[in-house]
PDB file of C-alpha atoms in Angstrom:
ATOM      1  CA  GLY A   1       0.000   0.000   0.000  1.00  0.00           C
ATOM      2  CA  GLU A   2       0.886   3.667  -0.115  1.00  0.00           C
ATOM      3  CA  ASN A   3       3.419   5.117   2.341  1.00  0.00           C
ATOM      4  CA  VAL A   4       4.073   8.836   2.724  1.00  0.00           C
ATOM      5  CA  GLU A   5       7.225  10.214   4.346  1.00  0.00           C
ATOM      6  CA  GLN A   6       7.344  13.877   5.369  1.00  0.00           C
ATOM      7  CA  HIS A   7      10.350  16.041   6.283  1.00  0.00           C
ATOM      8  CA  PRO A   8      11.309  17.886   8.347  1.00  0.00           C
ATOM      9  CA  SER A   9       9.257  17.084  11.430  1.00  0.00           C
ATOM     10  CA  THR A  10       9.865  20.590  12.811  1.00  0.00           C
ATOM     11  CA  LEU A  11      10.804  23.809  11.038  1.00  0.00           C
ATOM     12  CA  SER A  12      11.534  27.190  12.571  1.00  0.00           C
ATOM     13  CA  VAL A  13      11.838  30.303  10.423  1.00  0.00           C
ATOM     14  CA  GLN A  14      11.911  34.044  10.883  1.00  0.00           C
ATOM     15  CA  GLU A  15       8.968  36.090   9.715  1.00  0.00           C
ATOM     16  CA  GLY A  16       9.389  36.943   6.055  1.00  0.00           C
ATOM     17  CA  ASP A  17      11.544  33.914   5.272  1.00  0.00           C
ATOM     18  CA  SER A  18      10.440  31.044   3.061  1.00  0.00           C
ATOM     19  CA  ALA A  19       9.560  27.573   4.326  1.00  0.00           C
ATOM     20  CA  VAL A  20       9.741  24.320   2.379  1.00  0.00           C
ATOM     21  CA  ILE A  21       8.253  20.986   3.447  1.00  0.00           C
ATOM     22  CA  LYS A  22       8.940  17.847   1.444  1.00  0.00           C
ATOM     23  CA  CYS A  23       7.060  14.582   1.068  1.00  0.00           C
ATOM     24  CA  THR A  24       7.830  11.362  -0.739  1.00  0.00           C
ATOM     25  CA  TYR A  25       5.367   8.635  -1.622  1.00  0.00           C
ATOM     26  CA  SER A  26       5.776   5.011  -2.573  1.00  0.00           C
ATOM     27  CA  ASP A  27       2.854   4.139  -4.863  1.00  0.00           C
ATOM     28  CA  SER A  28       3.518   5.352  -8.390  1.00  0.00           C
ATOM     29  CA  ALA A  29      -0.220   5.091  -9.097  1.00  0.00           C
ATOM     30  CA  SER A  30      -0.963   7.918  -6.655  1.00  0.00           C
ATOM     31  CA  ASN A  31      -1.985  11.058  -8.494  1.00  0.00           C
ATOM     32  CA  TYR A  32      -3.712  13.340  -5.985  1.00  0.00           C
ATOM     33  CA  PHE A  33      -1.651  15.208  -3.383  1.00  0.00           C
ATOM     34  CA  PRO A  34      -3.346  17.579  -0.913  1.00  0.00           C
ATOM     35  CA  TRP A  35      -1.784  19.639   1.861  1.00  0.00           C
ATOM     36  CA  TYR A  36      -3.600  20.306   5.132  1.00  0.00           C
ATOM     37  CA  LYS A  37      -2.904  22.918   7.822  1.00  0.00           C
ATOM     38  CA  GLN A  38      -3.840  22.115  11.406  1.00  0.00           C
ATOM     39  CA  GLU A  39      -3.598  24.836  14.020  1.00  0.00           C
ATOM     40  CA  LEU A  40      -3.252  23.800  17.643  1.00  0.00           C
ATOM     41  CA  GLY A  41      -6.453  22.148  18.859  1.00  0.00           C
ATOM     42  CA  LYS A  42      -8.263  22.764  15.575  1.00  0.00           C
ATOM     43  CA  ARG A  43      -9.374  20.695  12.626  1.00  0.00           C
ATOM     44  CA  PRO A  44      -7.190  20.021   9.569  1.00  0.00           C
ATOM     45  CA  GLN A  45      -8.024  22.335   6.675  1.00  0.00           C
ATOM     46  CA  LEU A  46      -7.113  21.885   3.039  1.00  0.00           C
ATOM     47  CA  ILE A  47      -4.812  24.686   1.869  1.00  0.00           C
ATOM     48  CA  ILE A  48      -3.749  23.498  -1.568  1.00  0.00           C
ATOM     49  CA  ASP A  49      -3.741  20.349  -3.659  1.00  0.00           C
ATOM     50  CA  ILE A  50      -2.194  19.138  -6.890  1.00  0.00           C
ATOM     51  CA  ARG A  51      -2.950  16.403  -9.344  1.00  0.00           C
ATOM     52  CA  SER A  52      -0.373  14.571 -11.399  1.00  0.00           C
ATOM     53  CA  ASN A  53      -1.255  16.254 -14.655  1.00  0.00           C
ATOM     54  CA  VAL A  54       0.445  19.446 -13.443  1.00  0.00           C
ATOM     55  CA  GLY A  55       3.906  20.061 -12.014  1.00  0.00           C
ATOM     56  CA  GLU A  56       3.239  23.182  -9.971  1.00  0.00           C
ATOM     57  CA  LYS A  57       0.320  25.069  -8.507  1.00  0.00           C
ATOM     58  CA  LYS A  58       0.325  28.428  -6.740  1.00  0.00           C
ATOM     59  CA  ASP A  59      -2.146  30.233  -4.521  1.00  0.00           C
ATOM     60  CA  GLN A  60      -0.842  33.593  -3.297  1.00  0.00           C
ATOM     61  CA  ARG A  61       2.047  32.807  -0.892  1.00  0.00           C
ATOM     62  CA  ILE A  62       1.619  29.042  -1.126  1.00  0.00           C
ATOM     63  CA  ALA A  63       2.847  26.767  -3.882  1.00  0.00           C
ATOM     64  CA  VAL A  64       3.114  23.029  -4.356  1.00  0.00           C
ATOM     65  CA  THR A  65       5.464  21.277  -6.752  1.00  0.00           C
ATOM     66  CA  LEU A  66       5.277  17.673  -7.885  1.00  0.00           C
ATOM     67  CA  ASN A  67       7.955  15.430  -9.362  1.00  0.00           C
ATOM     68  CA  LYS A  68       6.242  12.204 -10.420  1.00  0.00           C
ATOM     69  CA  THR A  69       9.444  10.594 -11.639  1.00  0.00           C
ATOM     70  CA  ALA A  70      11.099  10.979  -8.250  1.00  0.00           C
ATOM     71  CA  LYS A  71       7.794  10.470  -6.400  1.00  0.00           C
ATOM     72  CA  HIS A  72       8.052  13.552  -4.272  1.00  0.00           C
ATOM     73  CA  PHE A  73       6.117  16.758  -3.793  1.00  0.00           C
ATOM     74  CA  SER A  74       6.803  19.886  -1.778  1.00  0.00           C
ATOM     75  CA  LEU A  75       4.971  22.756  -0.125  1.00  0.00           C
ATOM     76  CA  HIS A  76       6.520  26.193  -0.423  1.00  0.00           C
ATOM     77  CA  ILE A  77       5.396  29.107   1.732  1.00  0.00           C
ATOM     78  CA  THR A  78       6.900  32.499   0.919  1.00  0.00           C
ATOM     79  CA  GLU A  79       6.971  35.626   3.079  1.00  0.00           C
ATOM     80  CA  THR A  80       5.983  33.631   6.155  1.00  0.00           C
ATOM     81  CA  GLN A  81       3.876  35.256   8.838  1.00  0.00           C
ATOM     82  CA  PRO A  82       3.282  34.279  12.489  1.00  0.00           C
ATOM     83  CA  GLU A  83      -0.202  33.046  11.568  1.00  0.00           C
ATOM     84  CA  ASP A  84       1.409  30.449   9.320  1.00  0.00           C
ATOM     85  CA  SER A  85       2.557  28.673  12.490  1.00  0.00           C
ATOM     86  CA  ALA A  86       0.786  25.293  12.543  1.00  0.00           C
ATOM     87  CA  VAL A  87       1.242  21.627  11.745  1.00  0.00           C
ATOM     88  CA  TYR A  88       1.219  20.881   8.028  1.00  0.00           C
ATOM     89  CA  PHE A  89       0.314  17.442   6.668  1.00  0.00           C
ATOM     90  CA  CYS A  90       0.861  16.130   3.187  1.00  0.00           C
ATOM     91  CA  ALA A  91      -1.204  13.265   1.829  1.00  0.00           C
ATOM     92  CA  ALA A  92      -1.422  11.095  -1.242  1.00  0.00           C
ATOM     93  CA  ARG A  93      -3.911   8.802  -2.925  1.00  0.00           C
ATOM     94  CA  LYS A  94      -4.950   7.393  -6.260  1.00  0.00           C
ATOM     95  CA  ASP A  95      -7.573   9.570  -7.863  1.00  0.00           C
ATOM     96  CA  GLN A  96     -10.144   6.834  -8.095  1.00  0.00           C
ATOM     97  CA  ALA A  97     -13.385   6.448  -6.231  1.00  0.00           C
ATOM     98  CA  GLY A  98     -13.082   5.198  -2.696  1.00  0.00           C
ATOM     99  CA  THR A  99      -9.305   5.272  -2.369  1.00  0.00           C
ATOM    100  CA  ALA A 100      -8.070   6.365   1.056  1.00  0.00           C
ATOM    101  CA  LEU A 101      -5.911   9.415   1.683  1.00  0.00           C
ATOM    102  CA  ILE A 102      -2.603   8.420   3.272  1.00  0.00           C
ATOM    103  CA  PHE A 103      -1.136  11.179   5.438  1.00  0.00           C
ATOM    104  CA  GLY A 104       2.434  12.000   6.361  1.00  0.00           C
ATOM    105  CA  LYS A 105       3.353  12.469  10.013  1.00  0.00           C
ATOM    106  CA  GLY A 106       3.261  16.231   9.853  1.00  0.00           C
ATOM    107  CA  THR A 107       5.639  19.176  10.069  1.00  0.00           C
ATOM    108  CA  THR A 108       5.382  21.679  12.902  1.00  0.00           C
ATOM    109  CA  LEU A 109       6.168  25.104  11.445  1.00  0.00           C
ATOM    110  CA  SER A 110       7.037  27.923  13.839  1.00  0.00           C
ATOM    111  CA  VAL A 111       7.316  31.447  12.484  1.00  0.00           C
ATOM    112  CA  SER A 112       8.887  33.908  14.885  1.00  0.00           C
ATOM    113  CA  SER A 113       8.550  37.669  14.524  1.00  0.00           C
TER     114      SER A 113
ATOM    115  CA  GLU B   1     -22.581  26.629   5.288  1.00  0.00           C
ATOM    116  CA  ALA B   2     -22.405  24.691   8.562  1.00  0.00           C
ATOM    117  CA  GLY B   3     -19.354  22.499   8.996  1.00  0.00           C
ATOM    118  CA  VAL B   4     -18.957  18.924  10.164  1.00  0.00           C
ATOM    119  CA  ALA B   5     -20.216  18.558  13.728  1.00  0.00           C
ATOM    120  CA  GLN B   6     -18.854  16.090  16.268  1.00  0.00           C
ATOM    121  CA  SER B   7     -19.649  15.271  19.856  1.00  0.00           C
ATOM    122  CA  PRO B   8     -18.456  14.989  22.474  1.00  0.00           C
ATOM    123  CA  ARG B   9     -15.354  17.149  22.100  1.00  0.00           C
ATOM    124  CA  TYR B  10     -13.547  15.415  24.976  1.00  0.00           C
ATOM    125  CA  LYS B  11     -13.971  12.071  26.666  1.00  0.00           C
ATOM    126  CA  ILE B  12     -12.027  10.393  29.456  1.00  0.00           C
ATOM    127  CA  ILE B  13     -12.697   6.744  30.224  1.00  0.00           C
ATOM    128  CA  GLU B  14     -11.070   3.828  31.988  1.00  0.00           C
ATOM    129  CA  LYS B  15      -9.628   0.982  29.938  1.00  0.00           C
ATOM    130  CA  ARG B  16     -12.127  -1.752  29.144  1.00  0.00           C
ATOM    131  CA  GLN B  17     -14.997   0.753  29.169  1.00  0.00           C
ATOM    132  CA  SER B  18     -17.075   1.567  26.106  1.00  0.00           C
ATOM    133  CA  VAL B  19     -17.355   4.890  24.309  1.00  0.00           C
ATOM    134  CA  ALA B  20     -19.280   6.266  21.347  1.00  0.00           C
ATOM    135  CA  PHE B  21     -18.661   9.265  19.134  1.00  0.00           C
ATOM    136  CA  TRP B  22     -21.179  11.023  16.946  1.00  0.00           C
ATOM    137  CA  CYS B  23     -20.698  12.853  13.651  1.00  0.00           C
ATOM    138  CA  ASN B  24     -23.052  14.976  11.565  1.00  0.00           C
ATOM    139  CA  PRO B  25     -21.565  15.683   8.115  1.00  0.00           C
ATOM    140  CA  ILE B  26     -22.109  18.727   5.939  1.00  0.00           C
ATOM    141  CA  SER B  27     -25.574  18.637   4.437  1.00  0.00           C
ATOM    142  CA  GLY B  28     -25.581  16.876   1.077  1.00  0.00           C
ATOM    143  CA  HIS B  29     -22.232  15.171   1.555  1.00  0.00           C
ATOM    144  CA  ALA B  30     -22.570  11.529   0.586  1.00  0.00           C
ATOM    145  CA  THR B  31     -19.134  10.398   1.753  1.00  0.00           C
ATOM    146  CA  LEU B  32     -18.213  10.239   5.417  1.00  0.00           C
ATOM    147  CA  TYR B  33     -14.849   9.290   6.938  1.00  0.00           C
ATOM    148  CA  TRP B  34     -13.641   8.433  10.427  1.00  0.00           C
ATOM    149  CA  TYR B  35      -9.943   9.010  11.150  1.00  0.00           C
ATOM    150  CA  GLN B  36      -7.802   8.278  14.182  1.00  0.00           C
ATOM    151  CA  GLN B  37      -5.065  10.845  14.887  1.00  0.00           C
ATOM    152  CA  ILE B  38      -2.553   9.762  17.501  1.00  0.00           C
ATOM    153  CA  LEU B  39      -0.486  12.579  19.026  1.00  0.00           C
ATOM    154  CA  GLY B  40       2.360  13.560  16.730  1.00  0.00           C
ATOM    155  CA  GLN B  41       1.053  11.658  13.716  1.00  0.00           C
ATOM    156  CA  GLY B  42      -1.121  12.279  10.710  1.00  0.00           C
ATOM    157  CA  PRO B  43      -4.734  11.124  10.546  1.00  0.00           C
ATOM    158  CA  LYS B  44      -5.229   7.442   9.749  1.00  0.00           C
ATOM    159  CA  LEU B  45      -8.424   6.360   8.009  1.00  0.00           C
ATOM    160  CA  LEU B  46     -10.519   3.917  10.020  1.00  0.00           C
ATOM    161  CA  ILE B  47     -13.622   3.654   7.864  1.00  0.00           C
ATOM    162  CA  GLN B  48     -15.210   5.335   4.878  1.00  0.00           C
ATOM    163  CA  PHE B  49     -18.934   5.379   4.035  1.00  0.00           C
ATOM    164  CA  GLN B  50     -20.665   6.252   0.811  1.00  0.00           C
ATOM    165  CA  ASN B  51     -24.250   7.031   1.849  1.00  0.00           C
ATOM    166  CA  ASN B  52     -25.013   4.155   4.233  1.00  0.00           C
ATOM    167  CA  GLY B  53     -22.627   1.641   2.674  1.00  0.00           C
ATOM    168  CA  VAL B  54     -19.052   0.892   3.738  1.00  0.00           C
ATOM    169  CA  VAL B  55     -16.440   1.661   1.066  1.00  0.00           C
ATOM    170  CA  ASP B  56     -13.284   0.874   3.056  1.00  0.00           C
ATOM    171  CA  ASP B  57     -12.901  -0.461   6.591  1.00  0.00           C
ATOM    172  CA  SER B  58      -9.608  -2.267   6.085  1.00  0.00           C
ATOM    173  CA  GLN B  59      -7.871  -0.291   8.867  1.00  0.00           C
ATOM    174  CA  LEU B  60     -10.703  -0.613  11.415  1.00  0.00           C
ATOM    175  CA  PRO B  61      -9.843  -2.935  14.356  1.00  0.00           C
ATOM    176  CA  LYS B  62     -13.083  -4.810  14.072  1.00  0.00           C
ATOM    177  CA  ASP B  63     -12.635  -6.769  17.270  1.00  0.00           C
ATOM    178  CA  ARG B  64     -13.267  -3.582  19.261  1.00  0.00           C
ATOM    179  CA  PHE B  65     -14.295  -0.811  16.871  1.00  0.00           C
ATOM    180  CA  SER B  66     -17.598  -0.508  15.047  1.00  0.00           C
ATOM    181  CA  ALA B  67     -19.236   2.222  13.032  1.00  0.00           C
ATOM    182  CA  GLU B  68     -22.553   2.766  11.388  1.00  0.00           C
ATOM    183  CA  ARG B  69     -24.319   5.286   9.206  1.00  0.00           C
ATOM    184  CA  LEU B  70     -27.779   3.810   9.128  1.00  0.00           C
ATOM    185  CA  LYS B  71     -29.695   6.560   7.316  1.00  0.00           C
ATOM    186  CA  GLY B  72     -26.792   7.796   5.223  1.00  0.00           C
ATOM    187  CA  VAL B  73     -26.411  11.014   7.208  1.00  0.00           C
ATOM    188  CA  ASP B  74     -25.171  10.918  10.818  1.00  0.00           C
ATOM    189  CA  SER B  75     -22.626   8.359  11.892  1.00  0.00           C
ATOM    190  CA  THR B  76     -21.550   6.776  15.158  1.00  0.00           C
ATOM    191  CA  LEU B  77     -18.163   5.243  15.956  1.00  0.00           C
ATOM    192  CA  LYS B  78     -17.969   2.931  18.951  1.00  0.00           C
ATOM    193  CA  ILE B  79     -15.070   1.401  20.840  1.00  0.00           C
ATOM    194  CA  GLN B  80     -15.759  -1.567  23.099  1.00  0.00           C
ATOM    195  CA  PRO B  81     -13.689  -2.317  25.134  1.00  0.00           C
ATOM    196  CA  ALA B  82     -11.221   0.564  25.023  1.00  0.00           C
ATOM    197  CA  LYS B  83      -7.468   0.078  25.387  1.00  0.00           C
ATOM    198  CA  LEU B  84      -4.809   2.546  26.477  1.00  0.00           C
ATOM    199  CA  GLU B  85      -3.503   2.767  22.904  1.00  0.00           C
ATOM    200  CA  ASP B  86      -6.897   4.040  21.718  1.00  0.00           C
ATOM    201  CA  SER B  87      -6.081   7.431  23.252  1.00  0.00           C
ATOM    202  CA  ALA B  88      -6.206   9.769  20.262  1.00  0.00           C
ATOM    203  CA  VAL B  89      -8.264  12.393  18.507  1.00  0.00           C
ATOM    204  CA  TYR B  90     -11.054  10.879  16.420  1.00  0.00           C
ATOM    205  CA  LEU B  91     -11.788  13.033  13.409  1.00  0.00           C
ATOM    206  CA  CYS B  92     -14.848  12.818  11.239  1.00  0.00           C
ATOM    207  CA  ALA B  93     -14.729  14.229   7.718  1.00  0.00           C
ATOM    208  CA  SER B  94     -17.174  14.444   4.859  1.00  0.00           C
ATOM    209  CA  SER B  95     -17.044  15.123   1.146  1.00  0.00           C
ATOM    210  CA  PHE B  96     -19.656  15.695  -1.531  1.00  0.00           C
ATOM    211  CA  SER B  97     -18.421  12.681  -3.487  1.00  0.00           C
ATOM    212  CA  LEU B  98     -15.883   9.874  -3.179  1.00  0.00           C
ATOM    213  CA  ASN B  99     -13.094  11.967  -4.691  1.00  0.00           C
ATOM    214  CA  GLY B 100     -14.208  15.315  -3.375  1.00  0.00           C
ATOM    215  CA  GLU B 101     -12.426  17.667  -0.986  1.00  0.00           C
ATOM    216  CA  GLN B 102     -12.666  16.404   2.562  1.00  0.00           C
ATOM    217  CA  PHE B 103     -13.898  18.754   5.270  1.00  0.00           C
ATOM    218  CA  PHE B 104     -12.961  17.812   8.804  1.00  0.00           C
ATOM    219  CA  GLY B 105     -14.873  18.175  12.030  1.00  0.00           C
ATOM    220  CA  PRO B 106     -13.280  19.497  15.235  1.00  0.00           C
ATOM    221  CA  GLY B 107     -12.568  15.997  16.509  1.00  0.00           C
ATOM    222  CA  THR B 108     -13.162  14.141  19.762  1.00  0.00           C
ATOM    223  CA  ARG B 109     -10.159  13.841  22.046  1.00  0.00           C
ATOM    224  CA  LEU B 110     -10.300  10.467  23.801  1.00  0.00           C
ATOM    225  CA  THR B 111      -8.150   9.701  26.820  1.00  0.00           C
ATOM    226  CA  VAL B 112      -8.112   6.115  28.077  1.00  0.00           C
ATOM    227  CA  LEU B 113      -6.747   5.720  31.616  1.00  0.00           C
TER     228      LEU B 113
END
């Protein structure tokens, strides 16, 4: 089955710096890759996702890149702000009905001002 | 639009006791998911429903866990008897369709003593 590895487990940056979180997956048939943000004590929320027919997707300060050959994808946050502090989870699954999302273990991002 | 509702938000029980969690998905969402999130890890799918039918329960410990969604709307997850290792946050999520974006509830934090 699918296995998703996520690195680093913790990341500390200064406000205004960029942050990059990387994930690798094992199942080459996976083709849907969402990223979730979970603030302390709150529910996970989808912030961006990418499908395997594109290599990069951007939404304001957030971007995700996908390398299907190497089976890895990354989250990039530019101009970080204190409110970006949270746990970020990557996930992967095949884009077919009923397939489960497999999550990474999460990255705790701390942005200090 | 109202989000996914869960209750209770917190529960503390002794090992070998029983516990039940309730989830009300977003109106119109046919797919409902129960996840277990152990501290420091990503959510792990326990069971997935499409309307009132089970799509995937391969990760559900069926000797002690059960779930139902009798009328295709609300769902209940039960643990009987609970073990110490069941301490976790139990997240319910729903999506409009099997491949749709998943919206998470606030979760139920279970502590087994």
